[in-house]
Tab-separated table of C-alpha atoms in Angstrom:
chain	number	residue	atom	x	y	z
M	1343	MET	CA	108.759	21.569	60.389
M	1344	GLU	CA	107.781	23.555	63.478
M	1345	LYS	CA	105.097	26.136	62.815
M	1346	ILE	CA	106.091	29.757	63.249
M	1347	SER	CA	104.207	32.879	64.329
M	1348	TYR	CA	104.178	36.547	63.398
M	1349	LYS	CA	106.127	37.203	66.601
M	1350	ASP	CA	108.842	34.805	65.404
M	1351	ALA	CA	109.146	37.045	62.341
M	1352	GLY	CA	109.722	40.051	64.569
M	1353	VAL	CA	106.245	41.577	64.829
M	1354	ASP	CA	104.576	41.577	68.243
M	1355	ILE	CA	100.858	42.345	67.902
M	1356	ASP	CA	100.347	42.287	71.667
M	1357	ALA	CA	103.068	44.903	72.146
M	1358	GLY	CA	101.334	47.098	69.608
M	1359	ASN	CA	98.028	46.799	71.414
M	1360	SER	CA	99.688	47.614	74.738
M	1361	PHE	CA	101.269	50.684	73.187
M	1362	VAL	CA	97.888	51.987	72.021
M	1363	GLU	CA	96.587	51.655	75.572
M	1364	ALA	CA	99.658	53.437	76.942
M	1365	ILE	CA	99.195	56.547	74.783
M	1366	LYS	CA	95.456	56.998	75.221
M	1367	ASP	CA	95.725	59.661	77.922
M	1368	ASP	CA	98.223	61.734	75.924
M	1369	VAL	CA	96.053	61.521	72.830
M	1370	LYS	CA	92.802	62.363	74.616
M	1371	SER	CA	94.441	65.399	76.226
M	1372	THR	CA	94.510	67.017	72.760
M	1373	PHE	CA	90.826	66.482	71.976
M	1374	ASP	CA	88.425	69.388	71.520
M	1375	GLU	CA	84.657	69.573	71.080
M	1376	ASN	CA	84.895	68.713	67.377
M	1377	VAL	CA	86.489	65.284	67.859
M	1378	ILE	CA	83.995	62.505	67.253
M	1379	GLY	CA	84.614	59.188	68.974
M	1380	GLY	CA	87.882	58.100	70.525
M	1381	ILE	CA	91.156	56.398	69.732
M	1382	GLY	CA	91.097	52.936	68.188
M	1383	SER	CA	88.658	53.227	65.314
M	1384	PHE	CA	89.582	52.647	61.657
M	1385	ALA	CA	89.657	56.401	61.024
M	1386	GLY	CA	89.688	59.568	63.077
M	1387	ALA	CA	86.541	61.675	62.879
M	1388	TYR	CA	86.376	65.439	63.247
M	1389	ALA	CA	83.379	67.745	62.781
M	1390	LEU	CA	83.905	70.727	60.510
M	1391	PRO	CA	83.932	73.867	62.701
M	1392	LYS	CA	80.973	76.208	62.334
M	1393	GLY	CA	81.075	79.830	61.302
M	1394	TYR	CA	82.728	79.518	57.890
M	1395	LYS	CA	80.930	80.906	54.842
M	1396	GLU	CA	82.825	78.837	52.274
M	1397	PRO	CA	85.136	76.492	54.170
M	1398	VAL	CA	88.050	74.841	52.389
M	1399	LEU	CA	90.146	72.052	53.855
M	1400	LEU	CA	93.923	72.291	53.531
M	1401	SER	CA	96.475	69.619	54.353
M	1402	ALA	CA	100.201	69.445	54.997
M	1403	THR	CA	102.620	66.589	55.595
M	1404	ASP	CA	106.243	66.462	56.675
M	1405	GLY	CA	108.827	64.632	58.723
M	1406	VAL	CA	111.673	65.574	61.038
M	1407	GLY	CA	114.579	64.728	58.738
M	1408	THR	CA	117.946	63.613	60.097
M	1409	LYS	CA	117.341	65.535	63.320
M	1410	LEU	CA	115.599	62.305	64.216
M	1411	LYS	CA	118.942	60.492	64.043
M	1412	LEU	CA	120.325	62.720	66.796
M	1413	ALA	CA	117.274	62.049	68.954
M	1414	ILE	CA	117.758	58.313	68.516
M	1415	GLU	CA	121.513	58.438	69.177
M	1416	SER	CA	121.033	60.485	72.348
M	1417	HIS	CA	117.907	58.541	73.316
M	1418	ARG	CA	116.087	61.816	73.908
M	1419	LEU	CA	112.803	61.190	72.188
M	1420	ASN	CA	110.278	63.433	73.905
M	1421	SER	CA	110.742	66.539	71.747
M	1422	VAL	CA	110.908	65.339	68.130
M	1423	GLY	CA	107.131	64.947	68.184
M	1424	ILE	CA	106.884	68.707	68.704
M	1425	ASP	CA	109.081	69.174	65.629
M	1426	LEU	CA	106.803	66.889	63.652
M	1427	VAL	CA	103.694	68.879	64.481
M	1428	ALA	CA	105.433	72.220	63.947
M	1429	MET	CA	106.652	71.418	60.453
M	1430	CYS	CA	103.099	70.650	59.353
M	1431	VAL	CA	100.981	73.265	61.134
M	1432	ASN	CA	103.420	76.104	60.390
M	1433	ASP	CA	102.883	75.383	56.700
M	1434	LEU	CA	99.099	75.351	57.075
M	1435	ILE	CA	98.891	78.814	58.587
M	1436	CYS	CA	100.796	80.265	55.621
M	1437	ASN	CA	97.646	79.566	53.613
M	1438	PHE	CA	95.516	81.021	56.416
M	1439	ALA	CA	94.261	77.613	57.494
M	1440	THR	CA	93.511	77.086	61.173
M	1441	PRO	CA	94.837	73.628	62.160
M	1442	MET	CA	92.074	71.238	63.183
M	1443	PHE	CA	93.607	67.808	63.589
M	1444	PHE	CA	96.807	65.832	63.229
M	1445	LEU	CA	97.805	62.232	62.504
M	1446	ASP	CA	101.178	60.564	62.830
M	1447	TYR	CA	102.977	57.591	61.284
M	1448	TYR	CA	105.639	55.811	63.357
M	1449	ALA	CA	107.618	53.086	61.581
M	1450	THR	CA	110.240	50.960	63.304
M	1451	GLY	CA	112.062	47.658	63.108
M	1452	LYS	CA	110.990	46.581	66.587
M	1453	LEU	CA	108.470	48.456	68.675
M	1454	VAL	CA	109.863	49.610	72.015
M	1455	SER	CA	106.731	50.801	73.749
M	1456	ALA	CA	108.440	53.216	76.146
M	1457	ASP	CA	110.319	54.922	73.314
M	1458	ALA	CA	107.244	55.195	71.122
M	1459	LYS	CA	105.254	56.581	74.044
M	1460	ASP	CA	107.875	59.318	74.540
M	1461	VAL	CA	107.550	60.260	70.869
M	1462	VAL	CA	103.751	60.384	70.976
M	1463	SER	CA	103.900	62.397	74.199
M	1464	GLY	CA	105.896	65.001	72.274
M	1465	ILE	CA	103.393	64.916	69.433
M	1466	ALA	CA	100.600	65.525	71.934
M	1467	LYS	CA	102.509	68.488	73.403
M	1468	GLY	CA	102.941	69.907	69.914
M	1469	CYS	CA	99.257	69.470	69.160
M	1470	LYS	CA	98.256	71.289	72.326
M	1471	GLU	CA	100.625	74.141	71.471
M	1472	ALA	CA	99.116	74.249	67.957
M	1473	GLU	CA	95.600	73.983	69.391
M	1474	CYS	CA	94.720	71.003	67.217
M	1475	ALA	CA	93.610	67.466	68.049
M	1476	LEU	CA	95.654	64.303	67.634
M	1477	ILE	CA	92.890	62.070	66.306
M	1478	GLY	CA	94.795	59.092	64.927
M	1479	GLY	CA	97.993	57.509	63.754
M	1480	GLU	CA	99.696	54.332	62.670
M	1481	THR	CA	102.488	52.326	64.241
M	1482	ALA	CA	104.245	49.995	61.819
M	1483	GLU	CA	106.635	47.309	63.060
M	1484	MET	CA	108.791	46.275	60.087
M	1485	PRO	CA	111.758	44.054	60.956
M	1486	GLY	CA	114.295	43.970	58.151
M	1487	MET	CA	113.285	47.436	56.954
M	1488	TYR	CA	114.851	49.334	59.859
M	1489	SER	CA	117.951	48.472	61.866
M	1490	GLU	CA	117.666	47.882	65.600
M	1491	GLY	CA	116.741	51.029	67.488
M	1492	ASP	CA	115.870	52.984	64.343
M	1493	PHE	CA	112.487	54.447	63.505
M	1494	ASP	CA	111.007	57.105	61.259
M	1495	LEU	CA	108.220	59.633	61.650
M	1496	ALA	CA	105.770	61.337	59.355
M	1497	GLY	CA	103.018	63.761	60.255
M	1498	PHE	CA	99.819	64.889	58.579
M	1499	ALA	CA	97.838	68.004	59.522
M	1500	VAL	CA	94.487	69.239	58.245
M	1501	GLY	CA	93.187	72.784	58.650
M	1502	VAL	CA	90.231	74.869	57.554
M	1503	ALA	CA	90.149	78.265	55.872
M	1504	GLU	CA	87.735	80.579	54.114
M	1505	ARG	CA	88.148	80.120	50.370
M	1506	GLU	CA	88.514	83.875	49.842
M	1507	GLU	CA	91.416	84.042	52.334
M	1508	ILE	CA	93.668	81.359	50.844
M	1509	ASP	CA	95.232	83.443	48.079
M	1510	ARG	CA	97.643	85.716	49.945
M	1511	VAL	CA	99.913	86.612	47.023
M	1512	SER	CA	97.290	88.861	45.411
M	1513	LYS	CA	97.200	90.975	48.584
M	1514	VAL	CA	100.966	91.654	48.654
M	1515	LYS	CA	101.944	95.195	47.574
M	1516	PRO	CA	105.086	97.367	47.452
M	1517	GLY	CA	105.641	99.352	50.655
M	1518	GLN	CA	104.432	96.613	52.977
M	1519	LYS	CA	106.770	95.683	55.821
M	1520	LEU	CA	108.512	92.445	56.770
M	1521	LEU	CA	108.343	91.321	60.382
M	1522	ALA	CA	110.425	88.405	61.632
M	1523	LEU	CA	109.204	85.961	64.255
M	1524	PRO	CA	112.324	84.440	65.840
M	1525	SER	CA	113.132	80.770	65.476
M	1526	SER	CA	113.989	78.650	68.492
M	1527	GLY	CA	117.136	77.489	66.708
M	1528	ILE	CA	117.835	75.244	63.737
M	1529	HIS	CA	114.263	73.910	63.783
M	1530	SER	CA	114.133	70.781	61.558
M	1531	ASN	CA	116.093	71.586	58.404
M	1532	GLY	CA	119.701	71.202	57.358
M	1533	TYR	CA	120.645	68.523	59.870
M	1534	SER	CA	122.646	66.491	57.375
M	1535	LEU	CA	124.933	69.520	57.056
M	1536	VAL	CA	124.842	70.123	60.824
M	1537	ARG	CA	125.906	66.557	61.529
M	1538	LYS	CA	128.612	66.711	58.849
M	1539	LEU	CA	130.086	69.862	60.388
M	1540	PHE	CA	129.950	69.070	64.084
M	1541	PHE	CA	130.650	65.345	64.120
M	1542	ASP	CA	132.649	64.630	60.948
M	1543	LYS	CA	134.608	67.852	60.432
M	1544	LEU	CA	134.999	69.205	63.987
M	1545	GLY	CA	134.964	65.879	65.825
M	1546	TYR	CA	132.451	67.011	68.445
M	1547	ASN	CA	130.212	64.600	70.322
M	1548	LEU	CA	126.722	64.963	71.752
M	1549	ASP	CA	128.035	66.103	75.138
M	1550	THR	CA	130.555	68.660	73.865
M	1551	GLU	CA	129.842	71.948	75.614
M	1552	PHE	CA	128.268	74.586	73.418
M	1553	ASP	CA	126.747	77.830	74.675
M	1554	ASN	CA	127.220	76.648	78.285
M	1555	LYS	CA	125.326	73.384	77.853
M	1556	PRO	CA	125.721	70.041	76.050
M	1557	LEU	CA	125.625	70.448	72.278
M	1558	ILE	CA	122.736	68.002	71.994
M	1559	ASP	CA	120.524	70.397	74.006
M	1560	THR	CA	120.935	73.024	71.314
M	1561	LEU	CA	120.576	70.603	68.417
M	1562	LEU	CA	117.367	69.073	69.767
M	1563	THR	CA	115.655	72.346	70.680
M	1564	PRO	CA	112.122	71.842	69.302
M	1565	THR	CA	110.841	73.759	66.307
M	1566	ARG	CA	108.750	76.727	67.355
M	1567	ILE	CA	105.027	76.572	66.596
M	1568	TYR	CA	103.497	79.852	65.381
M	1569	VAL	CA	99.784	79.028	65.404
M	1570	LYS	CA	98.930	81.267	68.362
M	1571	GLU	CA	100.652	84.251	66.763
M	1572	PHE	CA	98.750	83.578	63.556
M	1573	LYS	CA	95.419	83.533	65.371
M	1574	LYS	CA	96.269	86.646	67.389
M	1575	PHE	CA	97.241	88.787	64.399
M	1576	LYS	CA	95.304	87.129	61.591
M	1577	ASP	CA	93.317	90.248	60.716
M	1578	LYS	CA	96.535	92.264	60.365
M	1579	ILE	CA	98.668	89.743	58.460
M	1580	VAL	CA	98.838	90.162	54.709
M	1581	ALA	CA	100.906	87.022	54.110
M	1582	LEU	CA	103.088	84.536	55.966
M	1583	ALA	CA	106.206	82.637	54.922
M	1584	HIS	CA	107.435	79.644	56.917
M	1585	ILE	CA	111.245	79.689	56.782
M	1586	THR	CA	112.347	76.078	56.422
M	1587	GLY	CA	114.781	74.323	54.075
M	1588	GLY	CA	115.865	76.844	51.473
M	1589	GLY	CA	116.011	79.601	54.041
M	1590	ILE	CA	114.616	83.089	53.582
M	1591	VAL	CA	115.936	83.320	50.024
M	1592	GLU	CA	113.738	80.483	48.749
M	1593	ASN	CA	110.716	80.551	51.067
M	1594	LEU	CA	109.823	84.240	51.182
M	1595	PRO	CA	109.446	84.559	47.364
M	1596	ARG	CA	106.708	81.903	47.512
M	1597	VAL	CA	104.311	84.591	48.794
M	1598	LEU	CA	105.496	87.396	46.481
M	1599	PRO	CA	104.019	88.423	43.109
M	1600	GLN	CA	106.314	88.420	40.081
M	1601	ASN	CA	106.888	92.184	40.219
M	1602	ILE	CA	107.835	92.562	43.902
M	1603	LYS	CA	111.089	91.918	45.727
M	1604	ALA	CA	111.828	91.689	49.435
M	1605	VAL	CA	114.579	93.965	50.704
M	1606	ILE	CA	115.976	92.783	54.038
M	1607	LYS	CA	118.464	94.546	56.282
M	1608	GLU	CA	120.793	91.651	57.013
M	1609	ASP	CA	122.176	93.235	60.181
M	1610	SER	CA	118.675	93.463	61.630
M	1611	ILE	CA	118.295	89.682	61.819
M	1612	LYS	CA	118.725	88.462	65.383
M	1613	ARG	CA	120.858	85.376	64.911
M	1614	VAL	CA	121.074	82.719	67.570
M	1615	PRO	CA	124.561	81.508	68.634
M	1616	ILE	CA	124.414	78.225	66.699
M	1617	PHE	CA	124.188	80.076	63.370
M	1618	GLU	CA	126.961	82.492	64.289
M	1619	PHE	CA	129.193	79.543	65.081
M	1620	MET	CA	128.396	77.556	61.943
M	1621	SER	CA	129.014	80.646	59.792
M	1622	ASN	CA	132.706	80.299	60.639
M	1623	TYR	CA	132.832	77.013	58.693
M	1624	ILE	CA	130.083	77.250	56.059
M	1625	GLN	CA	129.920	79.718	53.198
M	1626	LYS	CA	127.476	82.584	53.654
M	1627	ASP	CA	125.369	81.744	50.606
M	1628	GLU	CA	125.097	78.148	51.781
M	1629	MET	CA	124.000	79.262	55.246
M	1630	LEU	CA	121.316	81.539	53.797
M	1631	ARG	CA	119.831	78.875	51.530
M	1632	THR	CA	119.965	76.038	54.070
M	1633	PHE	CA	119.016	77.485	57.463
M	1634	ASN	CA	116.444	79.890	58.901
M	1635	MET	CA	119.279	82.021	60.393
M	1636	GLY	CA	117.148	82.875	63.422
M	1637	VAL	CA	113.921	83.720	61.563
M	1638	GLY	CA	111.287	81.012	61.758
M	1639	MET	CA	108.381	82.884	60.187
M	1640	ILE	CA	108.070	86.147	58.262
M	1641	MET	CA	104.929	88.264	58.405
M	1642	ILE	CA	104.106	90.661	55.599
M	1643	VAL	CA	102.035	93.474	57.108
M	1644	ASN	CA	100.849	96.961	56.282
M	1645	GLU	CA	102.952	99.786	57.703
M	1646	GLN	CA	100.213	101.027	60.034
M	1647	ASP	CA	100.077	97.654	61.799
M	1648	VAL	CA	103.796	97.283	62.526
M	1649	ASP	CA	103.885	99.018	65.911
M	1650	GLU	CA	100.934	97.122	67.344
M	1651	ILE	CA	102.250	93.700	66.307
M	1652	VAL	CA	105.759	94.449	67.561
M	1653	SER	CA	104.431	95.722	70.895
M	1654	LYS	CA	102.301	92.620	71.462
M	1655	SER	CA	104.756	89.909	70.366
M	1656	ASP	CA	108.439	89.181	69.852
M	1657	ALA	CA	108.195	90.087	66.159
M	1658	TYR	CA	110.620	92.714	64.860
M	1659	LEU	CA	111.135	94.660	61.645
M	1660	ILE	CA	113.674	93.306	59.137
M	1661	GLY	CA	112.726	94.912	55.825
M	1662	GLU	CA	110.120	95.929	53.303
M	1663	LEU	CA	108.731	95.138	49.858
M	1664	LYS	CA	109.690	97.103	46.751
M	1665	GLU	CA	109.041	96.926	43.046
M	1666	GLY	CA	111.377	94.556	41.214
M	1667	ASP	CA	111.788	90.975	40.064
M	1668	ARG	CA	110.519	88.462	42.611
M	1669	SER	CA	113.509	87.784	44.850
M	1670	VAL	CA	115.119	88.484	48.215
M	1671	GLU	CA	117.762	91.189	48.390
M	1672	PHE	CA	119.949	91.575	51.474
M	1673	VAL	CA	121.335	95.056	52.138
C-alpha cells in the first residue's frame, strides 16, 4: 500500500505556515507597548497596564453567527472580523473593563490563505478601532468537519478594570437618564431571521437593491465598536448595556436593580431603514426582542451629565429610570 501524508488527508501544513507569514504585518499593526514578543509563540504575552490599584481581568468570547454565512456566500470577508472584535469588546466595557488584547479562532475545511488573510485583516481593523492588541490566534484546517468554502470564527477578548468599578448595578438609581448610542445597523444578531425573511419569504438575492445600494451592503455593515465612547465618558457613565440578541427588552435589565424599571419613549428611537422595512413583516414584539432597533449601546447617566455627553457625541436621550419591577417599559 502506498504511504499517505497529512496533505493527502486534506491538511496542508505548509499552507498554514505561509498564512501566518502573510498576516504578520496586520497583526503587528495592532501591537502596543504592553505586547511582549511577537507572533508565532505558543501563547501571546501581554504586560498588565500600570496605574491600577486593584486590577481585575475580565474576559469575553463570541462569534459572528449566521451573518458569517452571508459573508461567505458573497465572498466579502474583510468586515466580519470587525464584527467579531465588536461583539467581544462591547461586552467588556459594560463591566468597565478596558480591552487589552484579543485572540481569534478560525476553523475551516480547507485553508484558502487569501480568504483567511481578508478575515484577519478585518480583525486587525477591529482591534485598532477598539484600541486593543491582536496577540494570537489559531487556524484549524479540518476536512470533513466543514464543507468546501465554509469556515467559522470565534473571538476572545481580555480587559482590565478596577475591582471597585465592576459592579455597576449598585450605582443605578431612579431618576437617572437613558442615552442611546446608535447602532450601525443589524450588527451581528438575528441573522437567521433576517435570512429567512429576505431570501426565503421575500425571494430577494444579495444584489437586490435596498436603500439605494445592494442589499448585501446593508446586511454586512460591520458592528459598531463603542470603546472610544466608553473611554471618553467613563467618569460620567453610571452603567452600560450592550444591545445584542434579546434587544433592549432583555439586555437593559441586566444592569438594573430589582426595584427599578427603564421607561423608554419608543418614538425617540432613531431607527435605521432596515428595521423599518423588516417591521412590515415581523411582529413588533419579535422585532424588539431580536434586534437592536437602531440602538447599539445604552448609557445610564446622571441628569446633570446628559447635555455634555449629547453635545460631544452622537448619543441622544431615549428615557429614564423609575421605581418599579425590573423591566423595560415602552411609552
